[in-house]
PDB file of C-alpha atoms in Angstrom:
ATOM      1  CA  MET A 120     -60.281  -4.279 -41.888  1.00 52.00           C
ATOM      2  CA  SER A 121     -62.216  -4.920 -38.677  1.00 72.00           C
ATOM      3  CA  ASP A 122     -62.411  -2.918 -35.629  1.00 91.00           C
ATOM      4  CA  THR A 123     -60.611  -4.439 -32.595  1.00 96.00           C
ATOM      5  CA  TRP A 124     -62.016  -4.294 -29.031  1.00 98.00           C
ATOM      6  CA  VAL A 125     -59.938  -5.004 -25.957  1.00 98.00           C
ATOM      7  CA  ILE A 126     -62.592  -6.099 -23.207  1.00 98.00           C
ATOM      8  CA  LEU A 127     -61.250  -5.938 -19.733  1.00 98.00           C
ATOM      9  CA  GLY A 128     -63.102  -8.184 -17.266  1.00 97.00           C
ATOM     10  CA  ALA A 129     -64.388 -10.398 -20.133  1.00 97.00           C
ATOM     11  CA  THR A 130     -65.745 -13.018 -17.539  1.00 96.00           C
ATOM     12  CA  SER A 131     -68.543 -10.836 -16.403  1.00 93.00           C
ATOM     13  CA  ALA A 132     -72.023 -11.567 -17.791  1.00 94.00           C
ATOM     14  CA  MET A 133     -72.325  -8.028 -19.246  1.00 95.00           C
ATOM     15  CA  ALA A 134     -68.900  -8.162 -20.886  1.00 97.00           C
ATOM     16  CA  ARG A 135     -69.783 -11.664 -22.407  1.00 97.00           C
ATOM     17  CA  ALA A 136     -73.005 -10.319 -23.795  1.00 97.00           C
ATOM     18  CA  PHE A 137     -71.168  -7.235 -25.123  1.00 98.00           C
ATOM     19  CA  ALA A 138     -68.482  -9.455 -26.724  1.00 98.00           C
ATOM     20  CA  GLN A 139     -71.064 -11.624 -28.357  1.00 98.00           C
ATOM     21  CA  ALA A 140     -72.839  -8.554 -29.721  1.00 97.00           C
ATOM     22  CA  LEU A 141     -69.572  -7.183 -31.234  1.00 98.00           C
ATOM     23  CA  ALA A 142     -68.773 -10.660 -32.658  1.00 98.00           C
ATOM     24  CA  ALA A 143     -72.061 -10.575 -34.619  1.00 97.00           C
ATOM     25  CA  GLU A 144     -70.828  -7.285 -36.189  1.00 95.00           C
ATOM     26  CA  GLY A 145     -67.551  -8.760 -37.239  1.00 96.00           C
ATOM     27  CA  ALA A 146     -65.327  -7.225 -34.867  1.00 96.00           C
ATOM     28  CA  ALA A 147     -61.960  -8.622 -33.662  1.00 97.00           C
ATOM     29  CA  LEU A 148     -61.881  -9.351 -29.921  1.00 98.00           C
ATOM     30  CA  VAL A 149     -59.157  -9.390 -27.176  1.00 98.00           C
ATOM     31  CA  LEU A 150     -60.862 -10.905 -24.072  1.00 98.00           C
ATOM     32  CA  THR A 151     -58.961 -10.290 -20.897  1.00 98.00           C
ATOM     33  CA  GLY A 152     -59.547 -11.311 -17.264  1.00 98.00           C
ATOM     34  CA  ARG A 153     -58.466 -13.653 -14.539  1.00 96.00           C
ATOM     35  CA  ASP A 154     -60.407 -16.939 -15.565  1.00 96.00           C
ATOM     36  CA  THR A 155     -58.773 -18.133 -18.765  1.00 96.00           C
ATOM     37  CA  ALA A 156     -60.954 -21.216 -19.117  1.00 97.00           C
ATOM     38  CA  ASP A 157     -64.102 -19.105 -18.808  1.00 97.00           C
ATOM     39  CA  MET A 158     -62.731 -16.777 -21.594  1.00 98.00           C
ATOM     40  CA  GLN A 159     -61.848 -19.604 -23.838  1.00 98.00           C
ATOM     41  CA  ALA A 160     -65.394 -20.728 -23.778  1.00 98.00           C
ATOM     42  CA  THR A 161     -66.559 -17.181 -24.617  1.00 98.00           C
ATOM     43  CA  ALA A 162     -63.943 -16.931 -27.433  1.00 98.00           C
ATOM     44  CA  ALA A 163     -65.240 -20.188 -29.067  1.00 98.00           C
ATOM     45  CA  ASP A 164     -68.812 -18.800 -28.949  1.00 98.00           C
ATOM     46  CA  CYS A 165     -67.676 -15.495 -30.489  1.00 98.00           C
ATOM     47  CA  GLU A 166     -66.052 -16.988 -33.237  1.00 98.00           C
ATOM     48  CA  ILE A 167     -69.096 -18.942 -34.243  1.00 98.00           C
ATOM     49  CA  ARG A 168     -71.061 -15.847 -34.171  1.00 98.00           C
ATOM     50  CA  GLY A 169     -68.659 -14.004 -36.670  1.00 97.00           C
ATOM     51  CA  ALA A 170     -65.854 -12.474 -34.788  1.00 97.00           C
ATOM     52  CA  ASP A 171     -62.932 -11.613 -36.890  1.00 96.00           C
ATOM     53  CA  GLY A 172     -60.543 -13.493 -34.606  1.00 96.00           C
ATOM     54  CA  VAL A 173     -60.530 -13.786 -30.864  1.00 98.00           C
ATOM     55  CA  LYS A 174     -57.598 -13.731 -28.515  1.00 98.00           C
ATOM     56  CA  VAL A 175     -57.577 -14.425 -24.826  1.00 98.00           C
ATOM     57  CA  MET A 176     -55.174 -12.705 -22.477  1.00 98.00           C
ATOM     58  CA  ARG A 177     -54.709 -12.498 -18.731  1.00 98.00           C
ATOM     59  CA  PHE A 178     -55.676  -9.171 -16.981  1.00 98.00           C
ATOM     60  CA  ASP A 179     -55.715  -8.602 -13.244  1.00 98.00           C
ATOM     61  CA  ALA A 180     -56.592  -5.011 -12.023  1.00 98.00           C
ATOM     62  CA  ARG A 181     -54.610  -5.743  -8.991  1.00 97.00           C
ATOM     63  CA  ALA A 182     -51.443  -6.687 -10.914  1.00 97.00           C
ATOM     64  CA  PRO A 183     -50.078  -4.064 -13.185  1.00 97.00           C
ATOM     65  CA  GLU A 184     -47.611  -6.549 -14.620  1.00 97.00           C
ATOM     66  CA  THR A 185     -50.366  -8.146 -16.455  1.00 98.00           C
ATOM     67  CA  PHE A 186     -50.981  -4.849 -18.555  1.00 98.00           C
ATOM     68  CA  ALA A 187     -47.784  -4.874 -20.652  1.00 97.00           C
ATOM     69  CA  PRO A 188     -48.563  -8.068 -22.748  1.00 97.00           C
ATOM     70  CA  ILE A 189     -52.079  -6.514 -23.601  1.00 97.00           C
ATOM     71  CA  LEU A 190     -50.553  -3.117 -24.553  1.00 96.00           C
ATOM     72  CA  SER A 191     -47.830  -4.912 -26.669  1.00 96.00           C
ATOM     73  CA  ASP A 192     -50.634  -6.819 -28.566  1.00 95.00           C
ATOM     74  CA  TYR A 193     -52.542  -3.586 -28.958  1.00 93.00           C
ATOM     75  CA  GLU A 194     -49.491  -1.837 -30.499  1.00 90.00           C
ATOM     76  CA  GLY A 195     -49.186  -4.492 -33.022  1.00 89.00           C
ATOM     77  CA  ARG A 196     -52.763  -4.219 -34.441  1.00 91.00           C
ATOM     78  CA  THR A 197     -54.114  -1.962 -37.200  1.00 86.00           C
ATOM     79  CA  GLY A 198     -57.475  -0.433 -37.913  1.00 84.00           C
ATOM     80  CA  SER A 199     -59.653   1.101 -35.156  1.00 88.00           C
ATOM     81  CA  LEU A 200     -58.793  -0.075 -31.678  1.00 93.00           C
ATOM     82  CA  ASN A 201     -61.146   0.274 -28.768  1.00 97.00           C
ATOM     83  CA  VAL A 202     -61.349  -0.568 -25.148  1.00 98.00           C
ATOM     84  CA  ALA A 203     -64.260  -1.572 -22.962  1.00 98.00           C
ATOM     85  CA  VAL A 204     -63.883  -1.835 -19.163  1.00 98.00           C
ATOM     86  CA  PHE A 205     -66.195  -4.164 -17.297  1.00 97.00           C
ATOM     87  CA  VAL A 206     -63.947  -4.797 -14.274  1.00 96.00           C
ATOM     88  CA  GLY A 207     -65.194  -4.500 -10.769  1.00 95.00           C
ATOM     89  CA  SER A 208     -65.908  -6.345  -7.514  1.00 94.00           C
ATOM     90  CA  MET A 209     -68.704  -5.890  -4.851  1.00 93.00           C
ATOM     91  CA  PRO A 210     -68.453  -7.762  -1.642  1.00 94.00           C
ATOM     92  CA  GLN A 211     -71.425  -7.131   0.609  1.00 93.00           C
ATOM     93  CA  GLN A 212     -70.986  -3.820   2.596  1.00 94.00           C
ATOM     94  CA  SER A 213     -71.524  -5.862   5.852  1.00 95.00           C
ATOM     95  CA  GLN A 214     -68.459  -8.040   4.758  1.00 96.00           C
ATOM     96  CA  ILE A 215     -66.314  -4.898   4.372  1.00 97.00           C
ATOM     97  CA  ASP A 216     -67.609  -3.593   7.700  1.00 96.00           C
ATOM     98  CA  GLU A 217     -66.243  -6.650   9.384  1.00 97.00           C
ATOM     99  CA  ASP A 218     -63.090  -6.681   7.438  1.00 97.00           C
ATOM    100  CA  PRO A 219     -62.016  -3.306   6.296  1.00 97.00           C
ATOM    101  CA  GLY A 220     -59.128  -4.867   4.492  1.00 96.00           C
ATOM    102  CA  LEU A 221     -61.457  -5.840   1.678  1.00 97.00           C
ATOM    103  CA  LEU A 222     -61.868  -2.105   0.791  1.00 97.00           C
ATOM    104  CA  ASP A 223     -58.452  -2.054  -0.953  1.00 97.00           C
ATOM    105  CA  GLY A 224     -59.501  -4.796  -3.463  1.00 97.00           C
ATOM    106  CA  VAL A 225     -62.860  -3.155  -4.276  1.00 97.00           C
ATOM    107  CA  ILE A 226     -61.043   0.137  -5.024  1.00 97.00           C
ATOM    108  CA  GLN A 227     -58.378  -1.546  -7.143  1.00 98.00           C
ATOM    109  CA  ASP A 228     -60.833  -3.714  -9.032  1.00 98.00           C
ATOM    110  CA  SER A 229     -63.426  -0.933  -9.608  1.00 97.00           C
ATOM    111  CA  PHE A 230     -61.391   2.174 -10.149  1.00 98.00           C
ATOM    112  CA  THR A 231     -57.566   2.450  -9.715  1.00 98.00           C
ATOM    113  CA  GLY A 232     -56.666  -0.685 -11.705  1.00 98.00           C
ATOM    114  CA  PRO A 233     -58.808   0.149 -14.862  1.00 98.00           C
ATOM    115  CA  ALA A 234     -57.953   3.770 -14.550  1.00 98.00           C
ATOM    116  CA  ARG A 235     -54.115   2.913 -14.503  1.00 98.00           C
ATOM    117  CA  PHE A 236     -54.649   0.658 -17.629  1.00 98.00           C
ATOM    118  CA  LEU A 237     -56.509   3.399 -19.585  1.00 98.00           C
ATOM    119  CA  GLN A 238     -53.940   6.068 -18.521  1.00 98.00           C
ATOM    120  CA  THR A 239     -51.364   3.871 -20.005  1.00 97.00           C
ATOM    121  CA  ILE A 240     -53.017   3.063 -23.242  1.00 97.00           C
ATOM    122  CA  ALA A 241     -54.427   6.629 -23.833  1.00 97.00           C
ATOM    123  CA  PRO A 242     -51.285   7.960 -25.659  1.00 96.00           C
ATOM    124  CA  MET A 243     -51.371   4.953 -27.882  1.00 94.00           C
ATOM    125  CA  MET A 244     -54.987   5.773 -28.865  1.00 95.00           C
ATOM    126  CA  GLU A 245     -54.266   9.481 -29.328  1.00 96.00           C
ATOM    127  CA  ALA A 246     -51.554   8.698 -31.619  1.00 93.00           C
ATOM    128  CA  ARG A 247     -53.938   6.818 -33.873  1.00 92.00           C
ATOM    129  CA  GLY A 248     -56.721   9.648 -33.561  1.00 93.00           C
ATOM    130  CA  GLU A 249     -59.652   7.154 -33.588  1.00 94.00           C
ATOM    131  CA  GLY A 250     -61.416   4.697 -31.486  1.00 96.00           C
ATOM    132  CA  ALA A 251     -63.696   4.458 -28.403  1.00 98.00           C
ATOM    133  CA  ILE A 252     -63.426   3.671 -24.678  1.00 98.00           C
ATOM    134  CA  VAL A 253     -66.451   2.275 -22.838  1.00 98.00           C
ATOM    135  CA  GLY A 254     -66.142   2.474 -19.068  1.00 98.00           C
ATOM    136  CA  VAL A 255     -68.789   0.647 -17.164  1.00 98.00           C
ATOM    137  CA  GLY A 256     -69.475   2.250 -13.877  1.00 97.00           C
ATOM    138  CA  SER A 257     -72.794   1.932 -11.847  1.00 96.00           C
ATOM    139  CA  VAL A 258     -75.730   3.909 -10.525  1.00 96.00           C
ATOM    140  CA  ALA A 259     -74.258   3.093  -7.153  1.00 95.00           C
ATOM    141  CA  GLY A 260     -71.588   5.862  -7.890  1.00 97.00           C
ATOM    142  CA  ASP A 261     -74.186   8.607  -7.993  1.00 97.00           C
ATOM    143  CA  ARG A 262     -74.644   8.811  -4.361  1.00 96.00           C
ATOM    144  CA  GLY A 263     -73.260   7.226  -1.187  1.00 94.00           C
ATOM    145  CA  ARG A 264     -75.829   4.746   0.018  1.00 92.00           C
ATOM    146  CA  ILE A 265     -75.762   2.629   3.228  1.00 93.00           C
ATOM    147  CA  GLY A 266     -75.908  -0.762   1.441  1.00 91.00           C
ATOM    148  CA  ASN A 267     -72.827  -0.357  -0.801  1.00 93.00           C
ATOM    149  CA  TYR A 268     -71.088   2.928  -0.104  1.00 96.00           C
ATOM    150  CA  VAL A 269     -67.537   1.514  -0.540  1.00 97.00           C
ATOM    151  CA  TYR A 270     -68.371  -0.014  -3.932  1.00 97.00           C
ATOM    152  CA  GLY A 271     -70.324   3.192  -4.815  1.00 97.00           C
ATOM    153  CA  SER A 272     -67.320   5.390  -3.895  1.00 97.00           C
ATOM    154  CA  ALA A 273     -65.023   3.405  -6.098  1.00 98.00           C
ATOM    155  CA  LYS A 274     -67.420   3.784  -9.125  1.00 98.00           C
ATOM    156  CA  ALA A 275     -67.934   7.410  -8.300  1.00 98.00           C
ATOM    157  CA  GLY A 276     -64.154   7.861  -8.612  1.00 98.00           C
ATOM    158  CA  PHE A 277     -64.034   5.896 -11.879  1.00 98.00           C
ATOM    159  CA  HIS A 278     -67.018   8.072 -13.184  1.00 98.00           C
ATOM    160  CA  THR A 279     -65.021  11.381 -12.391  1.00 98.00           C
ATOM    161  CA  TYR A 280     -61.870   9.718 -13.998  1.00 98.00           C
ATOM    162  CA  LEU A 281     -63.777   9.026 -17.217  1.00 98.00           C
ATOM    163  CA  SER A 282     -65.283  12.496 -17.369  1.00 98.00           C
ATOM    164  CA  GLY A 283     -61.783  14.080 -17.362  1.00 98.00           C
ATOM    165  CA  LEU A 284     -60.323  11.352 -19.791  1.00 98.00           C
ATOM    166  CA  ARG A 285     -63.397  12.135 -22.147  1.00 98.00           C
ATOM    167  CA  ASN A 286     -62.420  15.801 -22.086  1.00 98.00           C
ATOM    168  CA  ARG A 287     -58.791  14.841 -22.946  1.00 98.00           C
ATOM    169  CA  MET A 288     -59.488  12.163 -25.579  1.00 98.00           C
ATOM    170  CA  GLY A 289     -62.102  13.980 -27.427  1.00 97.00           C
ATOM    171  CA  ARG A 290     -59.594  16.536 -28.608  1.00 96.00           C
ATOM    172  CA  THR A 291     -57.972  13.796 -30.730  1.00 96.00           C
ATOM    173  CA  GLY A 292     -61.014  12.054 -32.011  1.00 95.00           C
ATOM    174  CA  ILE A 293     -61.482   9.265 -29.404  1.00 97.00           C
ATOM    175  CA  HIS A 294     -65.020   9.021 -27.810  1.00 98.00           C
ATOM    176  CA  VAL A 295     -65.250   7.919 -24.028  1.00 98.00           C
ATOM    177  CA  MET A 296     -68.568   6.874 -22.909  1.00 98.00           C
ATOM    178  CA  THR A 297     -69.377   6.273 -19.257  1.00 98.00           C
ATOM    179  CA  VAL A 298     -72.106   3.481 -18.737  1.00 98.00           C
ATOM    180  CA  LYS A 299     -74.080   3.506 -15.537  1.00 97.00           C
ATOM    181  CA  PRO A 300     -76.138   0.240 -15.218  1.00 96.00           C
ATOM    182  CA  GLY A 301     -78.791  -0.148 -12.670  1.00 91.00           C
ATOM    183  CA  PHE A 302     -79.735  -3.759 -11.440  1.00 87.00           C
ATOM    184  CA  VAL A 303     -78.453  -6.330 -13.879  1.00 84.00           C
ATOM    185  CA  ASP A 304     -78.765 -10.165 -13.696  1.00 77.00           C
ATOM    186  CA  THR A 305     -75.197 -11.110 -13.002  1.00 60.00           C
ATOM    187  CA  ALA A 306     -73.142 -13.173 -10.621  1.00 53.00           C
ATOM    188  CA  MET A 307     -72.208  -9.847  -8.821  1.00 54.00           C
ATOM    189  CA  THR A 308     -75.893  -9.142  -7.890  1.00 48.00           C
ATOM    190  CA  TRP A 309     -77.077 -12.687  -7.229  1.00 47.00           C
ATOM    191  CA  GLY A 310     -78.765 -13.056  -3.920  1.00 44.00           C
ATOM    192  CA  ILE A 311     -78.878  -9.427  -3.075  1.00 48.00           C
ATOM    193  CA  GLU A 312     -82.102  -8.429  -1.515  1.00 51.00           C
ATOM    194  CA  GLY A 313     -84.392  -5.525  -2.609  1.00 51.00           C
ATOM    195  CA  MET A 314     -83.516  -5.599  -6.278  1.00 48.00           C
ATOM    196  CA  PHE A 315     -86.066  -4.508  -8.790  1.00 53.00           C
ATOM    197  CA  LEU A 316     -86.466  -3.810 -12.531  1.00 65.00           C
ATOM    198  CA  VAL A 317     -83.520  -6.125 -13.121  1.00 72.00           C
ATOM    199  CA  ALA A 318     -82.209  -5.994 -16.681  1.00 87.00           C
ATOM    200  CA  SER A 319     -80.591  -8.761 -18.730  1.00 91.00           C
ATOM    201  CA  PRO A 320     -76.928  -8.512 -19.668  1.00 93.00           C
ATOM    202  CA  GLN A 321     -77.909  -8.758 -23.308  1.00 95.00           C
ATOM    203  CA  ASP A 322     -80.290  -5.667 -22.861  1.00 94.00           C
ATOM    204  CA  VAL A 323     -77.264  -3.730 -21.429  1.00 96.00           C
ATOM    205  CA  ALA A 324     -75.022  -4.811 -24.323  1.00 96.00           C
ATOM    206  CA  ARG A 325     -77.572  -3.552 -26.896  1.00 96.00           C
ATOM    207  CA  ASP A 326     -77.889  -0.226 -25.112  1.00 97.00           C
ATOM    208  CA  ILE A 327     -74.096   0.163 -24.986  1.00 98.00           C
ATOM    209  CA  LEU A 328     -73.844  -0.334 -28.814  1.00 97.00           C
ATOM    210  CA  LYS A 329     -76.725   2.131 -29.346  1.00 97.00           C
ATOM    211  CA  GLY A 330     -75.059   4.627 -27.037  1.00 98.00           C
ATOM    212  CA  LEU A 331     -71.752   4.385 -28.974  1.00 97.00           C
ATOM    213  CA  LYS A 332     -73.480   4.814 -32.352  1.00 96.00           C
ATOM    214  CA  LYS A 333     -75.226   8.035 -30.937  1.00 97.00           C
ATOM    215  CA  GLN A 334     -71.822   9.213 -29.326  1.00 97.00           C
ATOM    216  CA  ARG A 335     -73.555   9.344 -25.900  1.00 98.00           C
ATOM    217  CA  ASN A 336     -71.292  10.735 -23.187  1.00 98.00           C
ATOM    218  CA  VAL A 337     -73.065   9.194 -20.124  1.00 98.00           C
ATOM    219  CA  LEU A 338     -75.424   6.294 -20.514  1.00 98.00           C
ATOM    220  CA  TYR A 339     -77.822   5.000 -17.877  1.00 97.00           C
ATOM    221  CA  THR A 340     -79.180   1.613 -18.680  1.00 95.00           C
ATOM    222  CA  PRO A 341     -81.925   0.619 -18.636  1.00 94.00           C
ATOM    223  CA  TRP A 342     -82.938   4.263 -19.450  1.00 94.00           C
ATOM    224  CA  PHE A 343     -85.257   4.818 -16.585  1.00 94.00           C
ATOM    225  CA  TRP A 344     -82.358   4.739 -14.128  1.00 95.00           C
ATOM    226  CA  ILE A 345     -81.636   8.302 -15.076  1.00 96.00           C
ATOM    227  CA  ILE A 346     -85.005   9.276 -13.650  1.00 96.00           C
ATOM    228  CA  ILE A 347     -84.493   7.150 -10.452  1.00 94.00           C
ATOM    229  CA  MET A 348     -81.055   8.487  -9.831  1.00 96.00           C
ATOM    230  CA  THR A 349     -82.126  12.098 -10.441  1.00 96.00           C
ATOM    231  CA  ILE A 350     -84.804  11.667  -7.598  1.00 96.00           C
ATOM    232  CA  ILE A 351     -82.154  10.013  -5.304  1.00 95.00           C
ATOM    233  CA  ARG A 352     -79.613  12.680  -5.948  1.00 95.00           C
ATOM    234  CA  THR A 353     -82.023  15.476  -5.126  1.00 96.00           C
ATOM    235  CA  ILE A 354     -83.142  14.222  -1.789  1.00 96.00           C
ATOM    236  CA  PRO A 355     -81.872  16.568   0.961  1.00 96.00           C
ATOM    237  CA  GLU A 356     -78.977  14.998   2.996  1.00 95.00           C
ATOM    238  CA  ARG A 357     -80.916  15.501   6.315  1.00 95.00           C
ATOM    239  CA  ILE A 358     -83.582  13.290   5.023  1.00 95.00           C
ATOM    240  CA  PHE A 359     -81.401  10.967   2.798  1.00 94.00           C
ATOM    241  CA  LYS A 360     -79.269   9.922   5.819  1.00 92.00           C
ATOM    242  CA  LYS A 361     -82.289   8.383   7.502  1.00 91.00           C
ATOM    243  CA  LEU A 362     -83.363   6.249   4.584  1.00 88.00           C
ATOM    244  CA  SER A 363     -82.283   2.721   3.711  1.00 83.00           C
ATOM    245  CA  VAL A 364     -81.982   3.022  -0.016  1.00 78.00           C
TER     246      VAL A 364
END
């Protein structure tokens, strides 16, 4: 009996790489997101790689009505059931500064939408007493920085939510892992100036799988970001507010 993974935001490069890695291990996959055609292509690829069945379903973090069919499908499955959240949006901070209305979408995509889904599925997972949740946040959530403080604040909220959820779910045998990637070569980061030490989505996927096997609570990927962010977090505010980092 194969593990089943529900992947939210399956059209992202990191999610695609994670799905492919799971497929190679023989997992069953439920790919969810807004772009059905894109996910169908990923599904075909994952089936070739060895997935034990792949299903494509619509998910929109801003439309809670899309949650119910996924939850219903989840209830009808057996074996270990798991969820991975790769949902998020990051318009440039300058765009949000010009149009504050964009802020709501960033918060819904990157925090409240995924949190609402997890809050709904949590009792179902607790009833089974096994499984895992992977929540992909960002190093941007570790400290508010001038270049992306709206996106960073959304991810900071998601990190805190996952921390509380981990405390809750761990009591019934479900492991919750928070993933904090640094710069990753994806469509979200394309064209952003000042990026360095950029990781591939495949490297991130491998790190996530390793982290799950080691039951890591919080995973920085690549690993050196824990050092970078420790330094950034410890800079005194009177100095930090003058920096452009």
